[in-house]
PDB file of C-alpha atoms in Angstrom:
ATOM      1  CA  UNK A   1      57.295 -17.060 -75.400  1.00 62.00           C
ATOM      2  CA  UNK A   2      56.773 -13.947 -73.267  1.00 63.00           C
ATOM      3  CA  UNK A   3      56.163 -15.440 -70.366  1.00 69.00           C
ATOM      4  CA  UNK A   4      59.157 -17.738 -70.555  1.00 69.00           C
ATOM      5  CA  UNK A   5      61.461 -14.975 -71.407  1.00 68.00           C
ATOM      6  CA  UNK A   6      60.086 -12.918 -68.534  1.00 70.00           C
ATOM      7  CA  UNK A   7      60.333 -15.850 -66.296  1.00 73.00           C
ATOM      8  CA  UNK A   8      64.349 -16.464 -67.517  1.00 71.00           C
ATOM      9  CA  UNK A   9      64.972 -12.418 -66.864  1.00 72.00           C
ATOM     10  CA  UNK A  10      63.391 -12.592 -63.233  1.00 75.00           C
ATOM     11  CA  UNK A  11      65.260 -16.120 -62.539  1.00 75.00           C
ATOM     12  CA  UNK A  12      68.492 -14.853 -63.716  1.00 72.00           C
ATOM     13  CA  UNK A  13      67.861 -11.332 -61.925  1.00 73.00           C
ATOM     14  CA  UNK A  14      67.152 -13.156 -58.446  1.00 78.00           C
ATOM     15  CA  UNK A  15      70.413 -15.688 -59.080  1.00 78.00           C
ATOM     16  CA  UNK A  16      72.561 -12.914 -60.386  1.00 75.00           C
ATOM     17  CA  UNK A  17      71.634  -9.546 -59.534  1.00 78.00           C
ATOM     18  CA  UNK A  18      72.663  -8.504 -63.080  1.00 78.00           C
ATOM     19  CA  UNK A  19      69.964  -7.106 -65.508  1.00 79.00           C
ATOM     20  CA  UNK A  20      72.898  -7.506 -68.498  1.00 79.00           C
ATOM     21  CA  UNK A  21      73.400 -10.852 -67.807  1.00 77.00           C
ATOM     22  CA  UNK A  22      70.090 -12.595 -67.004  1.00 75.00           C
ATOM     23  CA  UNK A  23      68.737 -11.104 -70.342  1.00 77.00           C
ATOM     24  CA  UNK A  24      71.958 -12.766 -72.441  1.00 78.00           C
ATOM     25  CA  UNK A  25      71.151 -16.082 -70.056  1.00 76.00           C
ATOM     26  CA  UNK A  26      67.484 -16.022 -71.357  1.00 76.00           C
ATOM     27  CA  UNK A  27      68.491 -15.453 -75.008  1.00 78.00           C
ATOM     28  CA  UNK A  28      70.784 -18.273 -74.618  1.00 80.00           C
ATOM     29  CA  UNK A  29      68.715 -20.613 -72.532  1.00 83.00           C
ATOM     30  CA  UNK A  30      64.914 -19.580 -74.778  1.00 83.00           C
ATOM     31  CA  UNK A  31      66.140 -21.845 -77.854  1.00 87.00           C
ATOM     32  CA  UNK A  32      67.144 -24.557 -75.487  1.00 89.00           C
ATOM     33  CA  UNK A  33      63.814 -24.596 -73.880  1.00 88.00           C
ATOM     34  CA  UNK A  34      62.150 -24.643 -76.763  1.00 90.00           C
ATOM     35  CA  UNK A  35      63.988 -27.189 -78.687  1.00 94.00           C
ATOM     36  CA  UNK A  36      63.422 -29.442 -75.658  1.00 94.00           C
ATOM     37  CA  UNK A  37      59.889 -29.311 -75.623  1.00 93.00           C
ATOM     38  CA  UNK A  38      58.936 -29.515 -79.442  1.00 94.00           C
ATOM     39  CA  UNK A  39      61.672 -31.965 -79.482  1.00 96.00           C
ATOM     40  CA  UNK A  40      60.170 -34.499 -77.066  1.00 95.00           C
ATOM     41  CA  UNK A  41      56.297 -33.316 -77.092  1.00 94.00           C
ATOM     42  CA  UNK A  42      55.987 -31.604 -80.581  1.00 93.00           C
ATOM     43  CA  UNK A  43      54.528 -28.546 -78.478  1.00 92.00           C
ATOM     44  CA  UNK A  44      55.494 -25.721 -75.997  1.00 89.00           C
ATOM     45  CA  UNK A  45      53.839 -25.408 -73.165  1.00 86.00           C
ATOM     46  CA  UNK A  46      51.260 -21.989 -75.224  1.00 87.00           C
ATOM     47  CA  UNK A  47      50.850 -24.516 -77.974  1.00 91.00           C
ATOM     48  CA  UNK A  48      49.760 -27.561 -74.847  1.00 91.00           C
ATOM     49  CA  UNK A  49      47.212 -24.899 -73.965  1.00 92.00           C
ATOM     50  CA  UNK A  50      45.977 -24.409 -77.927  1.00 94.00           C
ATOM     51  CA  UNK A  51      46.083 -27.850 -78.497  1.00 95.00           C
ATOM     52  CA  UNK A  52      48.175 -27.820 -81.397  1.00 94.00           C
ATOM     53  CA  UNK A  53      51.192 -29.221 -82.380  1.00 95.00           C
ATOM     54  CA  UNK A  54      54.816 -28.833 -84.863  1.00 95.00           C
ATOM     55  CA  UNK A  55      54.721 -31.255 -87.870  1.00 95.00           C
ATOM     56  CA  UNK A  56      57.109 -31.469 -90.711  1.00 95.00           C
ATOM     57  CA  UNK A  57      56.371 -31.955 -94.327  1.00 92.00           C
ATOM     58  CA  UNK A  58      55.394 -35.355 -94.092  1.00 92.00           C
ATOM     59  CA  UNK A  59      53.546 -35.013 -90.943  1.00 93.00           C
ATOM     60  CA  UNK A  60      55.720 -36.265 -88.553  1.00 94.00           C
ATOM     61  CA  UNK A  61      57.520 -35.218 -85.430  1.00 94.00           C
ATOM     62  CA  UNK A  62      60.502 -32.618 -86.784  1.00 96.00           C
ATOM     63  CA  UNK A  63      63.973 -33.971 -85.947  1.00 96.00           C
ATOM     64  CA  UNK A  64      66.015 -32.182 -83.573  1.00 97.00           C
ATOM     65  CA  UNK A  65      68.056 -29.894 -85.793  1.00 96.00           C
ATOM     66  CA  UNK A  66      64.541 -28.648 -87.227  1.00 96.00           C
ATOM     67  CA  UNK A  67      63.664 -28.207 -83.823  1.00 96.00           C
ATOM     68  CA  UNK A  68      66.594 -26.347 -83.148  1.00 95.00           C
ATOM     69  CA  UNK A  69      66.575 -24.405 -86.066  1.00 94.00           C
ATOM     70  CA  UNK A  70      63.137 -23.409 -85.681  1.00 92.00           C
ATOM     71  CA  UNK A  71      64.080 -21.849 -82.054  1.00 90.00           C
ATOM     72  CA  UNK A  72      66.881 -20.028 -83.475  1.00 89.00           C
ATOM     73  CA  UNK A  73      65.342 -18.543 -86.426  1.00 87.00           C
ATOM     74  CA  UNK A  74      62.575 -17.545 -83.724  1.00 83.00           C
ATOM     75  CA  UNK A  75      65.861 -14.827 -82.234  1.00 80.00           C
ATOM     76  CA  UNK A  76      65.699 -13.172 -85.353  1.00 79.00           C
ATOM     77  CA  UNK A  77      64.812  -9.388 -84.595  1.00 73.00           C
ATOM     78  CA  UNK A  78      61.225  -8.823 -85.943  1.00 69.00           C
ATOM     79  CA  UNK A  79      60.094 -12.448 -86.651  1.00 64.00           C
ATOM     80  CA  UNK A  80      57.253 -11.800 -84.676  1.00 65.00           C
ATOM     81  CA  UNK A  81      56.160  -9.597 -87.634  1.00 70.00           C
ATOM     82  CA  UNK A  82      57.327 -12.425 -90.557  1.00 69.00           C
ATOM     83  CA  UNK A  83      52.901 -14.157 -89.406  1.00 68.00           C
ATOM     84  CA  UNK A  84      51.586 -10.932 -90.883  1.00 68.00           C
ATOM     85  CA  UNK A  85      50.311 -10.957 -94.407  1.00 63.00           C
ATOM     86  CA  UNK A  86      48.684 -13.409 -96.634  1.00 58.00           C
ATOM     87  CA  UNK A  87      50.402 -16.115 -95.767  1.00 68.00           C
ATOM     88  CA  UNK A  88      50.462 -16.810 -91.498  1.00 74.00           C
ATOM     89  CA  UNK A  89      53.137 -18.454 -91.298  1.00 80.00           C
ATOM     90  CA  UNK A  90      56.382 -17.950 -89.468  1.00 83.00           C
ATOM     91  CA  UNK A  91      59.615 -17.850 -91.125  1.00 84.00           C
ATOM     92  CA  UNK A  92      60.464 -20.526 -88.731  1.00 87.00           C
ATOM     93  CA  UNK A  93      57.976 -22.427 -90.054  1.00 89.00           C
ATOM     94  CA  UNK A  94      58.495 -21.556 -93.917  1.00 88.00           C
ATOM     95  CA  UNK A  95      62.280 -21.796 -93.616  1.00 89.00           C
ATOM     96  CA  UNK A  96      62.288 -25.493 -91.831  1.00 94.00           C
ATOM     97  CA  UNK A  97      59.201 -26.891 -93.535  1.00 94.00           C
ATOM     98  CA  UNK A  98      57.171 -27.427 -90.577  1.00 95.00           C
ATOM     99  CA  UNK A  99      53.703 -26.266 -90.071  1.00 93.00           C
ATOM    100  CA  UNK A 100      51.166 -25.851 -86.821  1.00 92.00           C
ATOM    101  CA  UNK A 101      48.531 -27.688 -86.859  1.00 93.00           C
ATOM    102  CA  UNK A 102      45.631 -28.791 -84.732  1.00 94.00           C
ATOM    103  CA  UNK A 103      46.328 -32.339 -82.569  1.00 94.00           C
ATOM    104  CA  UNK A 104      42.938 -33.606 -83.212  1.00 94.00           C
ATOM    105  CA  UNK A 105      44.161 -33.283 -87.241  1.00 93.00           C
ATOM    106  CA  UNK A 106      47.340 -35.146 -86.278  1.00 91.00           C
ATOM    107  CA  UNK A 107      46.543 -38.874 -87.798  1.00 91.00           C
ATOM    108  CA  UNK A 108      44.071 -37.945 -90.566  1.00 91.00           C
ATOM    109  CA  UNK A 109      47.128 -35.675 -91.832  1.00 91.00           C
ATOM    110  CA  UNK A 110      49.823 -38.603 -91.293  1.00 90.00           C
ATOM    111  CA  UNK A 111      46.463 -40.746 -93.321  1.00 92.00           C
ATOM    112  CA  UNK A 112      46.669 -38.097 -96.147  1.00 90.00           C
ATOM    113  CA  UNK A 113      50.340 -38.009 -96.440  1.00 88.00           C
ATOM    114  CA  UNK A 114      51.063 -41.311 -96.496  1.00 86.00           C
ATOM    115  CA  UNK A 115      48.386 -42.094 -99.555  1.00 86.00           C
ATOM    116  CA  UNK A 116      49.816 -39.431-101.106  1.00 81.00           C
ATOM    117  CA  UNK A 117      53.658 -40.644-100.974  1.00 75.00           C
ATOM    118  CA  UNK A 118      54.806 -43.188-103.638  1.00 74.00           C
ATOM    119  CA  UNK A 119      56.393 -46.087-102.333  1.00 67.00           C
ATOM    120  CA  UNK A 120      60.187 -46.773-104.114  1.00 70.00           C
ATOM    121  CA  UNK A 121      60.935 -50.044-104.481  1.00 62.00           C
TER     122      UNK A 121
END
């Protein structure tokens, strides 16, 4: 997330010579970026490196207003800090029902899940 942010600032600096305005246009642009990306891959490009991915409470790929509610919550001031404590999680992950979990987990979780789910008939 740093890097991206950093990488908005400087691109926004370079295109608009104003400090004021290249950090709103990152703010604005970061949940975009990120929606995007766990959108369409389930991952941002740290979590392509970790080799994890976003999963909702059934273990599938979280719709786009999760996805874009997840990147919104992330703006909150000190949500960094919300990982800290006995439970690791995010509030963006707590508040949308999504968790972080490794890819190589992926189908034995969606396996789990789906034994686990009664089927309404």
């Amino acid at each position: 997330m740093f890097i991206i942010t950093m990488s908005l600032i400087v691109i926004g600096l370079i295109i608009i010579h104003n400090l004021q305005i290249s950090i709103l246009m990152s703010v604005v642009l970061l949940p975009v970026v990120y929606t995007f990306f766990e959108y369409i891959w389930q991952q941002t490009p740290g979590k392509m490196i970790m080799n994890i991915v976003v999963i909702d409470q059934y273990a599938q790929n979280p719709d786009f207003k999760t996805c874009l509610l997840r990147s919104i919550i992330r703006m909150i001031p000190f949500e960094a800090f919300s990982c800290m404590g006995s439970r690791s999680r995010g509030w963006h992950d707590r508040w949308t029902k999504t968790y972080v979990v490794p890819k190589d987990r992926l189908l034995s979780l969606q396996e789990l899940v789906k034994r686990e789910t009664p089927v309404i008939q």
